[in-house]
PDB file of C-alpha atoms in Angstrom:
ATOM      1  CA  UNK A  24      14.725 -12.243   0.718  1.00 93.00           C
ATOM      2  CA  UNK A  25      11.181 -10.326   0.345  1.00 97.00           C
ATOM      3  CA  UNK A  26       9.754  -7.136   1.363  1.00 97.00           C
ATOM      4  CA  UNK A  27       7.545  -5.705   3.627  1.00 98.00           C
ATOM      5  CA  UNK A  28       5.124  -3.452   2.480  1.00 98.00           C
ATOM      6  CA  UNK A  29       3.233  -1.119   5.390  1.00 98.00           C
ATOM      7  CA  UNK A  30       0.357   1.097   4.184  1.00 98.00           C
ATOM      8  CA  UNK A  31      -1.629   3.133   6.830  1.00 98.00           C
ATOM      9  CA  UNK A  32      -4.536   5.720   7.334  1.00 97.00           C
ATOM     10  CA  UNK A  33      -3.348   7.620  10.417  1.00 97.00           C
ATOM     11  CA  UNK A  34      -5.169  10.784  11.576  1.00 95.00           C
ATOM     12  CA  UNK A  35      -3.508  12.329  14.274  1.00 97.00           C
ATOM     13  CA  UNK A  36      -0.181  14.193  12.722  1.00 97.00           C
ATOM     14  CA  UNK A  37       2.225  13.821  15.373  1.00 97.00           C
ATOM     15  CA  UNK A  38       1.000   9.758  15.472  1.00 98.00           C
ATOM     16  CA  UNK A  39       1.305   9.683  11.989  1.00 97.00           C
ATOM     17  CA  UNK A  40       5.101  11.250  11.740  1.00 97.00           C
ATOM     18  CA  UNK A  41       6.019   9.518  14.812  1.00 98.00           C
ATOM     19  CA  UNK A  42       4.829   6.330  12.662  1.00 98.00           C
ATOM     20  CA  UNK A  43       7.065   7.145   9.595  1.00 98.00           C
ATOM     21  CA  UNK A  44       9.770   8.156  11.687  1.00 97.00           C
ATOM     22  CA  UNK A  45       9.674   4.629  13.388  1.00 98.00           C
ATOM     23  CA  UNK A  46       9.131   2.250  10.239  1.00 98.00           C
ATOM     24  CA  UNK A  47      12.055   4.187   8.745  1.00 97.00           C
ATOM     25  CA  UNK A  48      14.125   3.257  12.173  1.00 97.00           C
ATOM     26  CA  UNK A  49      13.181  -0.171  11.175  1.00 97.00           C
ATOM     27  CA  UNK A  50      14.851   0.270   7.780  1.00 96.00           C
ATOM     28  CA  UNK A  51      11.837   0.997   5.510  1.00 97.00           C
ATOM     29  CA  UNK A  52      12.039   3.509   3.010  1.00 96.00           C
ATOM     30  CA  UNK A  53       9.096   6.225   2.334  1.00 96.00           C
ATOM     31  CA  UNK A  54       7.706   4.876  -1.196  1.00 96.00           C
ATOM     32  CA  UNK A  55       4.556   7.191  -0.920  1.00 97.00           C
ATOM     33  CA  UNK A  56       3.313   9.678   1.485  1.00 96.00           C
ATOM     34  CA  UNK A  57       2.046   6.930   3.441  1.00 97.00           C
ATOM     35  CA  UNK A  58       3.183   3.637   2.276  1.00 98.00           C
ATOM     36  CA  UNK A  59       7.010   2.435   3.625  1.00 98.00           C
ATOM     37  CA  UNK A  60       8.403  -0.505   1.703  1.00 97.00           C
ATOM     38  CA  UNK A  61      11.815  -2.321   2.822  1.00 96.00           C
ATOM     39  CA  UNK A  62      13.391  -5.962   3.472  1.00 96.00           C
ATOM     40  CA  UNK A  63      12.136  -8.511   5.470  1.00 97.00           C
ATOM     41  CA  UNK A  64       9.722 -11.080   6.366  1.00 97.00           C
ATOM     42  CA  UNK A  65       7.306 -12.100   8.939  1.00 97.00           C
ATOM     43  CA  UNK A  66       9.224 -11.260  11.396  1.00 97.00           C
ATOM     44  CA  UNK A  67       9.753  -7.936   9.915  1.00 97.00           C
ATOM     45  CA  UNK A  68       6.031  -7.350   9.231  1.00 97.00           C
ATOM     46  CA  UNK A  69       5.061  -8.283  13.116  1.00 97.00           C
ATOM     47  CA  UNK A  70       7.836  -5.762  14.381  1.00 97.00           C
ATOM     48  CA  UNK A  71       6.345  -3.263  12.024  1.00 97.00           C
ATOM     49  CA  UNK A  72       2.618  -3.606  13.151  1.00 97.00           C
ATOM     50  CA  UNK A  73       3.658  -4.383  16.963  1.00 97.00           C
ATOM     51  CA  UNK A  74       5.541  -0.440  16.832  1.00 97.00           C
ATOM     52  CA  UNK A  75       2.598   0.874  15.080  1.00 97.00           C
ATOM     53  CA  UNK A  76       0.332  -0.560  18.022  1.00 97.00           C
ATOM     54  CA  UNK A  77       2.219   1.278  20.221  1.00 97.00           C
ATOM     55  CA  UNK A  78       1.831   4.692  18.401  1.00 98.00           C
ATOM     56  CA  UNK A  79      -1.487   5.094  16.488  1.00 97.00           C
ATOM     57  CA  UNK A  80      -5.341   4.605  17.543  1.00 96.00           C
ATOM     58  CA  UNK A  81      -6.637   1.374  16.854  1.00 95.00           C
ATOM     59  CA  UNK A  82     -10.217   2.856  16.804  1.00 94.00           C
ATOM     60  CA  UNK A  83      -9.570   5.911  14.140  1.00 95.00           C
ATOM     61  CA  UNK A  84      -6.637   4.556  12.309  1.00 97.00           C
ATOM     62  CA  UNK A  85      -5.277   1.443  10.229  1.00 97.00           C
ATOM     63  CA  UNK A  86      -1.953  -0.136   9.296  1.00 98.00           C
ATOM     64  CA  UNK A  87      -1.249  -2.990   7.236  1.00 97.00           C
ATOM     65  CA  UNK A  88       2.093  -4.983   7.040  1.00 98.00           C
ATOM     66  CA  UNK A  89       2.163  -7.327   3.951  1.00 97.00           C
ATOM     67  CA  UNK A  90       5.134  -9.738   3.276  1.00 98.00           C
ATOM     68  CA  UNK A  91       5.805  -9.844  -0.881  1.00 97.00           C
ATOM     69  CA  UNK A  92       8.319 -12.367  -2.349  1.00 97.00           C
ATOM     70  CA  UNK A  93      10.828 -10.626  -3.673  1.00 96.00           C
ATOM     71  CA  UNK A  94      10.323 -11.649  -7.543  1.00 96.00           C
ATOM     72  CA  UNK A  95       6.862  -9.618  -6.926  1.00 97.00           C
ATOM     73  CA  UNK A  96       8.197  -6.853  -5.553  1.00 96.00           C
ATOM     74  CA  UNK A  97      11.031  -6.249  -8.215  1.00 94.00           C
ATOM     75  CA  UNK A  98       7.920  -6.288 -10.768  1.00 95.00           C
ATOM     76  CA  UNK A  99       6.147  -3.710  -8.851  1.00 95.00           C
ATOM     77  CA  UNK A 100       4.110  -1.404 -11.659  1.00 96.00           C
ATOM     78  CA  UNK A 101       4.620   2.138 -10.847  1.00 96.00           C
ATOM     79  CA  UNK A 102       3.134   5.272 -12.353  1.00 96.00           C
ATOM     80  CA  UNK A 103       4.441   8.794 -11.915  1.00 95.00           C
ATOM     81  CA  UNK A 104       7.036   8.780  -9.258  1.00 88.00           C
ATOM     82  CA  UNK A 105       8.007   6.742  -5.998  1.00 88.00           C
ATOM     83  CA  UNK A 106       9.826   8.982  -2.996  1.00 87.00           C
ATOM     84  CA  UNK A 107      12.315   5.837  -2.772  1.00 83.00           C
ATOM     85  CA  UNK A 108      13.093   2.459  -4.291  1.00 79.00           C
ATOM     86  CA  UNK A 109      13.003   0.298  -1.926  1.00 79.00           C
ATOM     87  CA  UNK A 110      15.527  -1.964  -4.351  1.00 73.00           C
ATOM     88  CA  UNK A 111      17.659   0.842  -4.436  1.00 65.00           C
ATOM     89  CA  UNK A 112      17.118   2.662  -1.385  1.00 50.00           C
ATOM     90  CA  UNK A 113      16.937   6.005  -3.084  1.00 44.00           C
ATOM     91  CA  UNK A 114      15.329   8.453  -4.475  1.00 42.00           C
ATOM     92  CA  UNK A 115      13.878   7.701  -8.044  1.00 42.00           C
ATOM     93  CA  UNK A 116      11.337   9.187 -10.535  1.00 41.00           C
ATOM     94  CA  UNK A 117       9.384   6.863 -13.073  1.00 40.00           C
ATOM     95  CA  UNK A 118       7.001   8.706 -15.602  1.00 37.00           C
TER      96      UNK A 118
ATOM     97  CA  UNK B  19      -5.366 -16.811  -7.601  1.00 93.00           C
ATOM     98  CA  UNK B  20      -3.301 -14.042  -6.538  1.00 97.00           C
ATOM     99  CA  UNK B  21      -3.826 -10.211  -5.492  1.00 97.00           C
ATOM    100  CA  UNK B  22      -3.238  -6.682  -6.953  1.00 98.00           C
ATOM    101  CA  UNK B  23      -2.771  -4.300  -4.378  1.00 98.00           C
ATOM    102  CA  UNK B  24      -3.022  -0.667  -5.418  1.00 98.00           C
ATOM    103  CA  UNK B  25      -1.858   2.504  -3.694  1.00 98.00           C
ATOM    104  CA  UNK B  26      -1.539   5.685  -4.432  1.00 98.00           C
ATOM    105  CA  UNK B  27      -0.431   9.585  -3.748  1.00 97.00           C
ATOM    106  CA  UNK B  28      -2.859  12.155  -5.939  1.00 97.00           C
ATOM    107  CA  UNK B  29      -2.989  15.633  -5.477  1.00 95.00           C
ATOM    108  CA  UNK B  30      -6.451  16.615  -6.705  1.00 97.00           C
ATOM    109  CA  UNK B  31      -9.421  15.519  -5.318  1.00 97.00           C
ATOM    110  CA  UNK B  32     -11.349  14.750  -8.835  1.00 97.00           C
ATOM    111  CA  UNK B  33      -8.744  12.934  -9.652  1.00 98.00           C
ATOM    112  CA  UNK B  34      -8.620  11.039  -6.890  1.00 97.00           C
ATOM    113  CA  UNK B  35     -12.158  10.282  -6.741  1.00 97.00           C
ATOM    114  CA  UNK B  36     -12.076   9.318 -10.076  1.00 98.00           C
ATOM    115  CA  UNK B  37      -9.455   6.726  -9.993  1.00 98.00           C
ATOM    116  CA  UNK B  38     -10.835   5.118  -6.766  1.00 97.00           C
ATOM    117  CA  UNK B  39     -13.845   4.863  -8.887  1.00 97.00           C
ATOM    118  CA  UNK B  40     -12.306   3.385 -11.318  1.00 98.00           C
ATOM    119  CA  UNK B  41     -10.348   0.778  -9.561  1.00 98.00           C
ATOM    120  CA  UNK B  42     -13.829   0.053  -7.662  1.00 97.00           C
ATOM    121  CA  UNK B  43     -15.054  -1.029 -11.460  1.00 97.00           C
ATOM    122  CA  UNK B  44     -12.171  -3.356 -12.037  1.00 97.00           C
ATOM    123  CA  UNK B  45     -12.960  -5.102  -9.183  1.00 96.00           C
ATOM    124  CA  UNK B  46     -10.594  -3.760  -6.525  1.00 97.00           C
ATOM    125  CA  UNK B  47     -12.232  -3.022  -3.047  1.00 96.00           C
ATOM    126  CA  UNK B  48     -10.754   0.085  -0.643  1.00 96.00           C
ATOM    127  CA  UNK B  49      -8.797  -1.323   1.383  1.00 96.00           C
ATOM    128  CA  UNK B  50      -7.391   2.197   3.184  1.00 96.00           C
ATOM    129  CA  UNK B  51      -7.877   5.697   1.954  1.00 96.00           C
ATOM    130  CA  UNK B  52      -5.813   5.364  -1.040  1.00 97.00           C
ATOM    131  CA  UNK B  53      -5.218   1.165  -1.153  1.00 98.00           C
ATOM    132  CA  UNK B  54      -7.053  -0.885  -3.393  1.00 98.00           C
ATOM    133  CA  UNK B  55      -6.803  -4.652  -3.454  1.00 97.00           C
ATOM    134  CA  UNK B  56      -8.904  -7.841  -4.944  1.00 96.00           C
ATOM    135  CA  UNK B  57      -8.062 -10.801  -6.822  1.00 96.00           C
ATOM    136  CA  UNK B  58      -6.106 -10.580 -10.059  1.00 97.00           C
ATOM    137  CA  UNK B  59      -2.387 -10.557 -11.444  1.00 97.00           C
ATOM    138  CA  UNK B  60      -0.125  -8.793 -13.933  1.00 97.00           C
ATOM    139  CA  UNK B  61      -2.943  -8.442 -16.466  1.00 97.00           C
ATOM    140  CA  UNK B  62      -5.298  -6.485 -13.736  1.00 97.00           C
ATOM    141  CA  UNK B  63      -2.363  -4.653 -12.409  1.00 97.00           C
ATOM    142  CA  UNK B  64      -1.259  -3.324 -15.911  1.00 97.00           C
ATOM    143  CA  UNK B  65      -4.959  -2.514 -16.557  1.00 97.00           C
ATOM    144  CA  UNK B  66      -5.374  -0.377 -13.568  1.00 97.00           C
ATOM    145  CA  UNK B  67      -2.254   1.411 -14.354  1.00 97.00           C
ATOM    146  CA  UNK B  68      -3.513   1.932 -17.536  1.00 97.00           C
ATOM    147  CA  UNK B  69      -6.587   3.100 -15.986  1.00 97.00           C
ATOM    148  CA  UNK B  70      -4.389   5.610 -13.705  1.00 97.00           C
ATOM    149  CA  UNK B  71      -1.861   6.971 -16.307  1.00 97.00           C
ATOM    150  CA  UNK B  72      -5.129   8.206 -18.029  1.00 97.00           C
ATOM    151  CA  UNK B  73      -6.585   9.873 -15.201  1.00 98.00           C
ATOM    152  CA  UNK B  74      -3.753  11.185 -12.577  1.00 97.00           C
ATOM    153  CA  UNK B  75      -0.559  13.644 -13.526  1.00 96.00           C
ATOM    154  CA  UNK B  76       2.594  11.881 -13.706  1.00 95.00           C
ATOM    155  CA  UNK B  77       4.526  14.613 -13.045  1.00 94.00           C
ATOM    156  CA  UNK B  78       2.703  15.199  -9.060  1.00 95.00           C
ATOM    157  CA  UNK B  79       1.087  11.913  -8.366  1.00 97.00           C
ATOM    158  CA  UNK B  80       2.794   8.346  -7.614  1.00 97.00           C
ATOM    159  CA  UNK B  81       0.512   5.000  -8.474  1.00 98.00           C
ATOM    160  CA  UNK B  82       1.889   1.659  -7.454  1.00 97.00           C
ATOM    161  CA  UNK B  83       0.541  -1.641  -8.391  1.00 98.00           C
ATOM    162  CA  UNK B  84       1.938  -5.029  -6.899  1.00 97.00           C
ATOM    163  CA  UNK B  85       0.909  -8.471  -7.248  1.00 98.00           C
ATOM    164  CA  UNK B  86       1.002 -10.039  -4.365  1.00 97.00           C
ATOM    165  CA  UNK B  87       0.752 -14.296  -3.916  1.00 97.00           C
ATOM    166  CA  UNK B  88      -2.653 -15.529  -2.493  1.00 96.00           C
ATOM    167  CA  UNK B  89      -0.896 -17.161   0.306  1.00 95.00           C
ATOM    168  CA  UNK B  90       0.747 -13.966   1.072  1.00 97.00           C
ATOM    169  CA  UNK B  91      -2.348 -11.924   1.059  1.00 96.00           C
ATOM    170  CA  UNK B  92      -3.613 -14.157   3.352  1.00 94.00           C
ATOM    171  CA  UNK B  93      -1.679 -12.948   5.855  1.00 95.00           C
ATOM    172  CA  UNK B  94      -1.553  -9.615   5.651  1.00 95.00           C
ATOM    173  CA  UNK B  95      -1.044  -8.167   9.014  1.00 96.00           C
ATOM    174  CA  UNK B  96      -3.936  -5.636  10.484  1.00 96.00           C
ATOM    175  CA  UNK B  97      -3.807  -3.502  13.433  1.00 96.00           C
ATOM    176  CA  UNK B  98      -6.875  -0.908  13.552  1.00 95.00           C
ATOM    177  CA  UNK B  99      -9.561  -1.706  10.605  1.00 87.00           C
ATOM    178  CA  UNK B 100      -9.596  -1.813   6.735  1.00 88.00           C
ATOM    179  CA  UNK B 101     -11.998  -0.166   5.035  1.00 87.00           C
ATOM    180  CA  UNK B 102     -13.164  -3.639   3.213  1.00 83.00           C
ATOM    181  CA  UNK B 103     -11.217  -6.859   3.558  1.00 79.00           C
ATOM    182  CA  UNK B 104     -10.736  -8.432  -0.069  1.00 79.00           C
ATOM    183  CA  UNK B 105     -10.703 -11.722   1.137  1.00 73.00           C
ATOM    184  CA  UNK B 106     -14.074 -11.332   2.063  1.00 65.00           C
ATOM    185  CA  UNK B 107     -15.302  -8.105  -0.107  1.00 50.00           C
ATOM    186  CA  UNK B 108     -17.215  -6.696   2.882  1.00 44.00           C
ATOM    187  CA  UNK B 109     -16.323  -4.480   5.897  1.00 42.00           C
ATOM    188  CA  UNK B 110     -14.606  -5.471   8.177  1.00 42.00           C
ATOM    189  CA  UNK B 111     -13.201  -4.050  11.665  1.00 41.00           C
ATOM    190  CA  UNK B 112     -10.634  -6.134  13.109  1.00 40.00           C
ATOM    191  CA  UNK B 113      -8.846  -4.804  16.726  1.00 38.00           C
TER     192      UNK B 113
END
């Protein structure tokens, strides 16, 4: 199965928690402060961006959904730490 | 061909500004705030790592690299705007 990756610039803060607070409802898990990563596919990824159209400003803000096989994402390259694997679903720290 | 998408959490604004600089110079266009993505694989991933674990503190900051299938890429998902759409390597505002 693959993985959803959603990235987003979101000014507002109550927009922008209400956003993490909603892809993590859809089972994503908080890889950086504002990049969720969990898995799915298309269908997935359109549920993702069709939440986020209800929440954040299309004119000030921007969130991408990207669908990665999952042989990709296990050979995701990561420097420093990650707030959660989304193979693991936990916490983890990489140096 | 496929993609390297880049993002990242730094702490210090040099720092930041340098690596977006230097992920600019390998080729990678700002997608978002802190995403970088253009065309390349596991060779320009591990070289903007690299390029990363020489510039940002593992012990605060998290960079991720991911290669991503062109097809995939393709159709990434946007709600709101990107900063510069790789596929194209010019602005782009898309509602």
């Amino acid at each position: 199965m693959p993985y959803v990756v959603v990235f987003y610039d979101v000014s507002d803060n109550k927009r922008r928690d209400l956003l993490a607070k909603t892809l993590q409802s859809l089972g994503l898990v908080r890889v950086q402060r504002s990049v969720f990563m969990g898995r799915g596919g298309y269908t997935k990824a359109k549920e993702a961006i069709r939440a986020a159209s209800r929440i954040v400003d299309a004119r000030t803000d921007s969130v991408v959904a990207l669908v990665v096989p999952e042989d990709y994402a296990r050979r995701m390259l990561v420097y420093g730490g990650i707030m959660s694997d989304p193979k693991q679903k936990q916490a983890v720290r990489v140096v």
